[in-house]
Each structure stands twice: as C-alpha cells, then as structure tokens.
C-alpha cells in the first residue's frame, strides 16, 4: 500500500517535469537542514583557507548557477531531496549575511568539505566545520535567527519538529584521518573496532544535541564502500577494483550503525530516524534493479535513460575513471581543465565524489523507496504526523 501510494505521488510529480516538479501538495515540510561533508556541502568551504574547496570549473558545469562550491558537476543528493520536498536548495550557512540568516526558514546547509565526526579530521587540508561545530551553528540559528520569524517558542518548536534533518558524514574520518597515519595518530591508537566505536559514540551525541534543539525527523546515512572510490583504489594499487581491506576497515562502523540509530529512536521521545544504507558495494546495482522495471521511471526520467540502460552491466562501484582530470594530491579536478563529455554515464566526478547522476539515483531511491532508506522513505517521513 505504501509503495503504491509513493509511486502515485512519484507519477504526478514526474509528469510535471522531474527537475522542476512542483506538485500541489508541496512543500511537504517547512524546512530541510543539512549537516555533513563534501558529499552535500553547498559552498561552506569557499571562505576557508583549505585545499578542500571547489569554487572553480569544471565543478558545477551542470548546476543551474554554475560553480558554487559543490563537489560535483551538478546537484548533490541533498539538492535533489530538497526539490522533491518542494523546497529551495539549502544555502551554505557561511555564505549568508546576518539579515539573510534571519529571513530564511526553509532550511540551511552546514556541511563542510573534509569535515568529519571528529574535530581533527581533515584539519591537515585546512579549516573546515567539524560536525560538532555544525551543530553549534545550528544552535546559533535556533537561538538568534529563527525566533524572529515566530511569535512564540511553541510555534518555533512545532516548526522544528516538522522539519527534516539530514546528516551525511563519517567518510572523512577514515579518508582524511585514520588512513593517513603520517598526519594523524588515530590508527596508532585504535584498532578498527575501537575507532568505529568512537565515531558512532560521537555521532550519537551530536544527533542527541540536534534533538535537544528541537529536531524530531532525521535522515542519517551510514558509510559508502569507500574502498571502491578511485582515490582509495589508487592508494591500494587496485585501480579498476575495490580495496577490500579498506572496506573491511569501515565494516565495523556500518555494522554498529543500525543499533546506534535504533537506540536513539527508542530513547528520544517523539523522534523518527530514517537510515540511509549505502554501506555495501552493490547498493547502486540493487537500487537500479528496484527502479529499472518501473514504466514511470523509464517514461518520465529522460535524464536517466542512458545511464539506466548501462547500469545492469556493472557490478556495483567498479570504475576507477573519474570524469575529470584530477590532482594527484587532492584527488579533485584540475581547475579549468575540460571534463569528460558523457557525465551521465560516469559514477565518479573526481577521485572521491559521485556525479550528479549517481546523486539523482540515490535521491530518487531514498525519497520514493524502497532503497536505500529504511524503515521508511523520505516521502513517508515527510508525511508522518
């Protein structure tokens, strides 16, 4: 029943043009707040002294506003999900004036490239916003800016309880911390099990902090198979394949992730947690299989048609060929060097980040279900009273 309902809403939206869908029932929630790393950063690092920023071409070549500081060729998964919710893209908190922060009630983006759950993660690259700082900035938003738009505290709390809070973070705690023993001591101090426990404990605390500030609806992602991204495959000299030892290193985190989320869901009264599961190498293939047979998908998402027709030949994340020419140190695109011409068929934009096509596919799956978000999709979370 839920799946049929979801697909009915999907059909209505897609018939009104997928990318600019404005169903009469939208917006579904008052706001969408994003916390995380470069996978969902909308430009917060542009003002920082760091090598983890991409405010130059070819980044953004497929984004309506061009280069914005997003670490991909177009929209991120957070951008697509905001669209599906009927909301504008979450603007980067760092790029807003005090007056703008006081006026915006549809959500903001606090995500920061190279940031992690741990404060020191990514620091060797320059300044970023660790998750703890992102939560502090949201606290600043709740205390100093949002109240100007509500008559009473109860109205503000009602608004927060209906909004959705997305969290996509943790990969850098491995890529830009544990896996760089020459710059960080974490791998010298902890084994894989201990390190994952520290990360999950930290994430749990920050999610509780968001709850204490008024958040009730959460969408939290586990870790992708980071051993399969080109940068890590190159590090382990297995180009064209996955670095299985890195995936094994991350495995304890993903194994402990569901129970941590379940504990929060049980202990935090009135909360609802959706888990985004991208922790297995075959998730992209599984997602495509779940969508591929749908006449609605094939008829109306023309943007995906070429990509979907090629996906069944893949076995998950196997390509080590990013779309752009990359810097061997930062794994990011070289500035102003033209990228590949067939971005729609590439899994990776640079050596770390997915293309807009992959972000779109994941967003479609998470919003309309049944993969990769459980135990409900984001549409169901939005409509949940």
Coordinates of C-alpha atoms in Angstrom, one line a residue:
X1 CA 0.0 0.0 0.0
X2 CA 2.7 2.4 1.0
X3 CA 4.7 1.6 -2.1
X4 CA 1.7 2.1 -4.4
X5 CA 1.0 5.5 -2.7
X6 CA 4.6 6.5 -3.1
X7 CA 4.6 5.6 -6.8
X8 CA 1.4 7.5 -7.3
X9 CA 2.9 10.7 -5.9
X10 CA 6.0 10.0 -8.0
X11 CA 4.0 9.8 -11.2
X12 CA 2.2 13.1 -10.5
X13 CA 5.5 14.9 -9.8
X14 CA 7.4 13.4 -12.8
X15 CA 4.6 14.3 -15.2
X16 CA 5.1 18.0 -14.2
X17 CA 8.8 17.7 -15.2
X18 CA 11.1 15.8 -13.0
X19 CA 13.7 18.5 -12.2
X20 CA 11.3 21.4 -11.6
X21 CA 8.4 19.3 -10.1
X22 CA 6.0 21.5 -8.1
X23 CA 3.2 19.2 -7.0
X24 CA 0.3 21.0 -5.5
X25 CA 0.9 19.1 -2.2
X26 CA 4.4 20.6 -1.9
X27 CA 6.2 21.8 0.1
X28 CA 5.8 18.7 2.3
X29 CA 7.8 20.1 5.2
X30 CA 8.7 23.6 6.4
X31 CA 12.4 23.1 6.2
X32 CA 15.3 20.8 5.3
X33 CA 18.5 21.2 7.3
X34 CA 21.7 19.5 6.1
X35 CA 24.8 18.5 8.1
X36 CA 27.8 16.6 6.7
X37 CA 30.8 16.7 4.5
X38 CA 31.7 17.3 0.8
X39 CA 29.1 14.9 -0.4
X40 CA 26.4 17.5 0.5
X41 CA 28.4 20.7 1.0
X42 CA 26.8 23.6 -1.0
X43 CA 29.7 26.0 -0.6
X44 CA 30.5 26.4 3.0
X45 CA 34.2 26.0 2.4
X46 CA 34.5 28.7 -0.1
X47 CA 35.5 31.3 2.5
X48 CA 38.1 29.0 4.2
X49 CA 41.8 28.6 3.7
X50 CA 41.8 24.9 2.7
X51 CA 42.6 22.8 -0.3
X52 CA 39.2 21.1 0.2
X53 CA 37.2 23.7 -1.7
X54 CA 36.0 23.6 -5.3
X55 CA 34.9 27.1 -6.2
X56 CA 36.2 26.7 -9.7
X57 CA 35.3 25.0 -13.0
X58 CA 34.7 22.3 -14.1
X59 CA 32.8 21.9 -10.8
X60 CA 29.2 23.0 -11.3
X61 CA 29.2 22.8 -15.0
X62 CA 25.8 21.1 -14.9
X63 CA 24.4 23.2 -12.0
X64 CA 21.9 25.9 -12.9
X65 CA 24.0 28.6 -11.2
X66 CA 27.3 27.3 -12.3
X67 CA 30.2 26.8 -9.9
X68 CA 29.0 27.2 -6.3
X69 CA 31.5 25.1 -4.2
X70 CA 29.6 21.8 -4.6
X71 CA 32.0 18.9 -5.0
X72 CA 30.3 17.5 -8.2
X73 CA 29.3 18.5 -11.7
X74 CA 25.7 19.5 -10.7
X75 CA 23.3 18.9 -7.9
X76 CA 24.0 16.9 -4.8
X77 CA 21.7 14.3 -3.3
X78 CA 20.6 16.9 -0.8
X79 CA 19.7 19.3 -3.6
X80 CA 17.5 16.7 -5.3
X81 CA 15.8 15.8 -2.0
X82 CA 15.1 19.5 -1.3
X83 CA 13.5 19.7 -4.7
X84 CA 11.3 16.6 -4.1
X85 CA 10.2 18.2 -0.8
X86 CA 9.2 21.3 -2.6
X87 CA 11.9 23.5 -1.0
X88 CA 14.8 25.6 -2.4
X89 CA 18.3 24.3 -2.2
X90 CA 19.7 24.8 1.3
X91 CA 22.1 27.8 1.1
X92 CA 25.6 27.5 2.7
X93 CA 25.4 29.0 6.2
X94 CA 28.9 30.5 5.7
X95 CA 27.8 32.4 2.7
X96 CA 24.8 34.2 4.3
X97 CA 24.7 37.6 5.9
X98 CA 23.0 38.1 9.4
X99 CA 19.9 39.5 7.7
X100 CA 19.7 36.5 5.3
X101 CA 20.1 34.1 8.2
X102 CA 17.2 35.9 9.9
X103 CA 14.9 35.6 6.9
X104 CA 15.5 32.0 5.7
X105 CA 13.0 29.5 7.2
X106 CA 13.2 26.8 4.5
X107 CA 16.5 25.3 5.8
X108 CA 20.2 25.8 5.6
X109 CA 23.3 23.8 4.8
X110 CA 26.1 23.5 7.4
X111 CA 28.0 20.7 5.6
X112 CA 31.7 21.2 5.1
X113 CA 34.2 19.5 2.7
X114 CA 36.9 17.4 4.5
X115 CA 34.9 17.6 7.8
X116 CA 34.2 14.6 10.0
X117 CA 32.6 13.4 13.2
X118 CA 36.0 14.0 14.9
X119 CA 37.2 17.6 15.3
X120 CA 40.7 16.9 13.9
X121 CA 39.5 15.1 10.8
X122 CA 40.5 17.0 7.6
X123 CA 42.5 19.6 9.5
X124 CA 45.7 18.8 7.6
X125 CA 44.0 20.2 4.5
X126 CA 43.0 23.4 6.2
X127 CA 39.9 24.8 8.0
X128 CA 36.6 23.0 7.9
X129 CA 33.5 22.7 10.0
X130 CA 33.5 19.5 12.1
X131 CA 30.1 18.1 12.9
X132 CA 30.3 19.5 16.4
X133 CA 30.7 23.0 15.0
X134 CA 27.9 22.5 12.5
X135 CA 25.6 21.6 15.4
X136 CA 26.8 24.7 17.3
X137 CA 26.0 26.9 14.2
X138 CA 22.5 25.3 14.1
X139 CA 22.1 26.2 17.8
X140 CA 23.1 29.8 16.8
X141 CA 20.4 29.6 14.1
X142 CA 17.7 28.4 16.6
X143 CA 18.7 30.9 19.3
X144 CA 19.5 34.0 17.3
X145 CA 17.8 33.9 13.9
X146 CA 14.8 31.7 13.6
X147 CA 12.9 33.2 16.6
X148 CA 12.5 36.4 14.6
X149 CA 10.0 34.5 12.4
X150 CA 7.8 33.1 15.1
X151 CA 5.5 34.7 17.6
X152 CA 6.1 32.1 20.3
X153 CA 8.6 29.5 21.3
X154 CA 5.9 26.8 20.9
X155 CA 5.5 27.9 17.2
X156 CA 9.2 27.6 16.7
X157 CA 9.3 24.1 18.3
X158 CA 6.4 23.0 16.1
X159 CA 8.3 24.2 13.0
X160 CA 11.4 22.3 14.0
X161 CA 9.5 19.1 14.8
X162 CA 8.0 19.0 11.3
X163 CA 11.3 19.9 9.5
X164 CA 13.7 17.2 8.3
X165 CA 17.4 17.0 9.4
X166 CA 19.8 15.2 7.0
X167 CA 23.2 14.0 8.2
X168 CA 25.8 12.7 5.8
X169 CA 29.2 12.3 7.4
X170 CA 31.9 9.9 8.6
X171 CA 33.8 9.0 5.4
X172 CA 36.5 11.6 6.1
X173 CA 37.2 10.2 9.5
X174 CA 38.7 7.4 7.5
X175 CA 39.9 9.0 4.3
X176 CA 41.2 12.2 5.9
X177 CA 42.2 10.8 9.3
X178 CA 42.6 7.1 10.0
X179 CA 44.0 6.2 6.6
X180 CA 46.7 8.9 6.8
X181 CA 48.9 7.7 9.7
X182 CA 51.6 10.2 8.7
X183 CA 49.4 13.1 9.6
X184 CA 47.0 11.7 12.3
X185 CA 47.7 9.3 15.2
X186 CA 44.2 7.7 15.3
X187 CA 45.4 4.5 13.5
X188 CA 48.3 4.2 16.0
X189 CA 45.9 4.5 19.0
X190 CA 42.9 2.4 18.0
X191 CA 42.1 -0.7 16.0
X192 CA 39.2 -0.7 13.6
X193 CA 36.6 -1.8 16.2
X194 CA 37.7 0.8 18.7
X195 CA 37.8 3.6 16.1
X196 CA 34.3 2.8 14.8
X197 CA 33.0 2.9 18.4
X198 CA 34.5 6.3 19.0
X199 CA 32.9 7.6 15.7
X200 CA 29.5 6.1 16.5
X201 CA 29.5 7.5 20.0
X202 CA 30.4 10.9 18.7
X203 CA 27.7 10.8 16.0
X204 CA 25.1 9.7 18.6
X205 CA 25.9 12.6 20.9
X206 CA 25.6 15.1 18.1
X207 CA 22.3 13.7 17.0
X208 CA 21.1 13.9 20.6
X209 CA 22.2 17.6 20.6
X210 CA 20.1 18.3 17.5
X211 CA 17.1 16.6 19.2
X212 CA 17.6 18.8 22.2
X213 CA 17.4 21.8 19.9
X214 CA 14.1 20.7 18.6
X215 CA 14.8 18.3 15.7
X216 CA 12.5 15.2 15.5
X217 CA 12.7 13.9 12.0
X218 CA 16.1 12.6 11.0
X219 CA 17.7 11.1 7.9
X220 CA 21.1 9.8 8.7
X221 CA 23.4 7.9 6.3
X222 CA 26.0 5.3 7.0
X223 CA 29.2 5.0 5.1
X224 CA 29.6 4.1 1.4
X225 CA 32.1 1.4 0.4
X226 CA 35.0 3.9 0.5
X227 CA 37.5 1.3 -0.6
X228 CA 35.8 1.5 -4.0
X229 CA 36.3 5.2 -4.7
X230 CA 39.1 5.9 -7.2
X231 CA 41.3 7.6 -4.6
X232 CA 41.3 4.7 -2.3
X233 CA 41.6 2.1 -5.1
X234 CA 44.7 4.0 -6.3
X235 CA 46.1 4.2 -2.8
X236 CA 46.0 0.4 -2.5
X237 CA 47.1 0.0 -6.1
X238 CA 43.9 -1.8 -7.2
X239 CA 42.8 0.6 -9.8
X240 CA 39.6 -0.6 -11.5
X241 CA 38.5 -2.6 -8.5
X242 CA 37.8 -2.1 -4.8
X243 CA 40.3 -2.0 -2.0
X244 CA 38.7 -4.8 0.1
X245 CA 40.9 -4.1 3.1
X246 CA 39.6 -0.5 3.4
X247 CA 36.0 -1.7 3.1
X248 CA 36.8 -4.2 5.9
X249 CA 38.2 -1.4 8.0
X250 CA 34.9 0.6 7.6
X251 CA 32.7 -2.5 8.2
X252 CA 32.5 -2.3 12.0
X253 CA 31.1 1.2 11.7
X254 CA 28.3 0.1 9.3
X255 CA 27.6 -2.9 11.5
X256 CA 27.2 -0.8 14.6
X257 CA 25.3 2.0 12.8
X258 CA 21.8 0.4 12.9
X259 CA 21.8 -0.4 16.6
X260 CA 23.0 3.1 17.4
X261 CA 20.2 4.7 15.4
X262 CA 17.7 2.2 17.0
X263 CA 18.8 3.2 20.5
X264 CA 18.3 6.9 19.7
X265 CA 14.9 6.2 18.1
X266 CA 13.8 4.3 21.3
X267 CA 15.2 6.8 23.8
X268 CA 14.4 10.1 22.2
X269 CA 10.6 10.5 22.6
X270 CA 8.8 11.6 19.5
X271 CA 11.8 11.1 17.2
X272 CA 11.8 9.3 13.9
X273 CA 15.0 8.1 12.3
X274 CA 15.4 7.1 8.6
X275 CA 18.6 5.2 7.9
X276 CA 20.3 5.7 4.6
X277 CA 22.2 2.5 3.8
X278 CA 24.9 2.9 1.2
X279 CA 27.3 0.7 3.0
X280 CA 27.5 -2.2 0.5
X281 CA 29.3 -2.2 -2.8
X282 CA 26.2 -3.5 -4.6
X283 CA 23.8 -0.8 -3.4
X284 CA 23.8 1.1 -6.7
X285 CA 23.1 -2.1 -8.6
X286 CA 20.4 -3.1 -6.2
X287 CA 18.9 0.4 -6.4
X288 CA 18.8 0.4 -10.2
X289 CA 17.2 -3.1 -10.2
X290 CA 14.5 -1.9 -7.9
X291 CA 13.7 1.1 -10.2
X292 CA 14.6 -0.3 -13.6
X293 CA 11.4 -2.1 -14.3
X294 CA 9.1 0.8 -13.5
X295 CA 7.3 2.2 -16.6
X296 CA 7.0 5.5 -14.7
X297 CA 10.8 5.8 -14.2
X298 CA 11.6 4.8 -17.8
X299 CA 8.9 7.0 -19.3
X300 CA 9.5 10.2 -17.4
X301 CA 13.1 10.4 -16.2
X302 CA 14.6 11.1 -19.6
X303 CA 17.8 12.4 -17.9
X304 CA 18.5 8.9 -16.6
X305 CA 17.6 6.9 -19.7
X306 CA 21.1 6.4 -21.0
X307 CA 22.5 5.8 -17.5
X308 CA 19.9 3.3 -16.6
X309 CA 20.5 1.3 -19.7
X310 CA 24.2 0.9 -18.9
X311 CA 23.9 0.2 -15.2
X312 CA 22.9 -3.5 -15.5
X313 CA 26.3 -4.3 -17.0
X314 CA 28.0 -3.0 -13.8
X315 CA 28.8 -4.9 -10.6
X316 CA 28.5 -2.0 -8.2
X317 CA 31.2 0.6 -7.9
X318 CA 33.9 -0.7 -10.2
X319 CA 35.1 2.2 -12.3
X320 CA 38.4 3.9 -11.4
X321 CA 38.0 6.5 -14.0
X322 CA 36.7 9.9 -12.8
X323 CA 35.0 12.2 -15.3
X324 CA 37.5 15.0 -14.8
X325 CA 41.3 15.1 -14.9
X326 CA 42.4 15.1 -11.2
X327 CA 45.1 16.5 -9.0
X328 CA 47.1 13.5 -7.6
X329 CA 47.3 15.1 -4.1
X330 CA 43.8 16.5 -3.6
X331 CA 42.1 13.9 -5.8
X332 CA 40.0 16.9 -7.1
X333 CA 39.5 18.1 -10.6
X334 CA 42.2 20.3 -12.1
X335 CA 41.0 23.9 -12.4
X336 CA 39.6 24.9 -15.8
X337 CA 40.5 21.6 -17.5
X338 CA 37.6 20.2 -19.5
X339 CA 36.0 17.1 -18.1
X340 CA 34.6 14.1 -20.0
X341 CA 31.6 14.7 -22.3
X342 CA 29.4 11.8 -21.1
X343 CA 28.9 12.8 -17.4
X344 CA 25.6 11.0 -17.3
X345 CA 27.3 7.6 -17.6
X346 CA 30.0 8.2 -15.1
X347 CA 29.8 7.1 -11.4
X348 CA 32.6 9.4 -10.2
X349 CA 33.1 13.0 -11.0
X350 CA 36.6 13.3 -9.4
X351 CA 38.5 10.6 -7.5
X352 CA 36.2 10.9 -4.4
X353 CA 32.8 12.3 -5.3
X354 CA 30.0 10.9 -7.3
X355 CA 28.5 12.5 -10.4
X356 CA 25.1 14.3 -10.4
X357 CA 23.7 11.2 -12.0
X358 CA 24.5 9.0 -9.0
X359 CA 23.2 11.6 -6.6
X360 CA 20.0 11.8 -8.5
X361 CA 19.6 8.0 -8.5
X362 CA 20.2 7.8 -4.7
X363 CA 17.9 10.7 -4.1
X364 CA 15.1 9.1 -6.1
X365 CA 15.5 5.8 -4.3
X366 CA 15.7 7.4 -0.8
X367 CA 12.7 9.6 -1.4
X368 CA 10.3 7.2 -3.2
X369 CA 11.7 3.9 -1.9
X370 CA 12.2 1.2 -1.1
X371 CA 16.0 1.6 -1.3
X372 CA 18.3 2.8 0.1
X373 CA 16.4 4.4 3.0
X374 CA 14.8 2.4 5.7
X375 CA 12.5 1.7 7.6
X376 CA 10.6 4.3 5.5
X377 CA 11.5 6.5 2.6
X378 CA 11.8 10.3 2.9
X379 CA 8.3 10.9 1.4
X380 CA 6.8 8.8 4.2
X381 CA 8.9 10.6 6.8
X382 CA 7.7 14.0 5.5
X383 CA 4.1 13.0 5.7
X384 CA 4.4 11.4 9.1
X385 CA 2.5 13.2 11.8

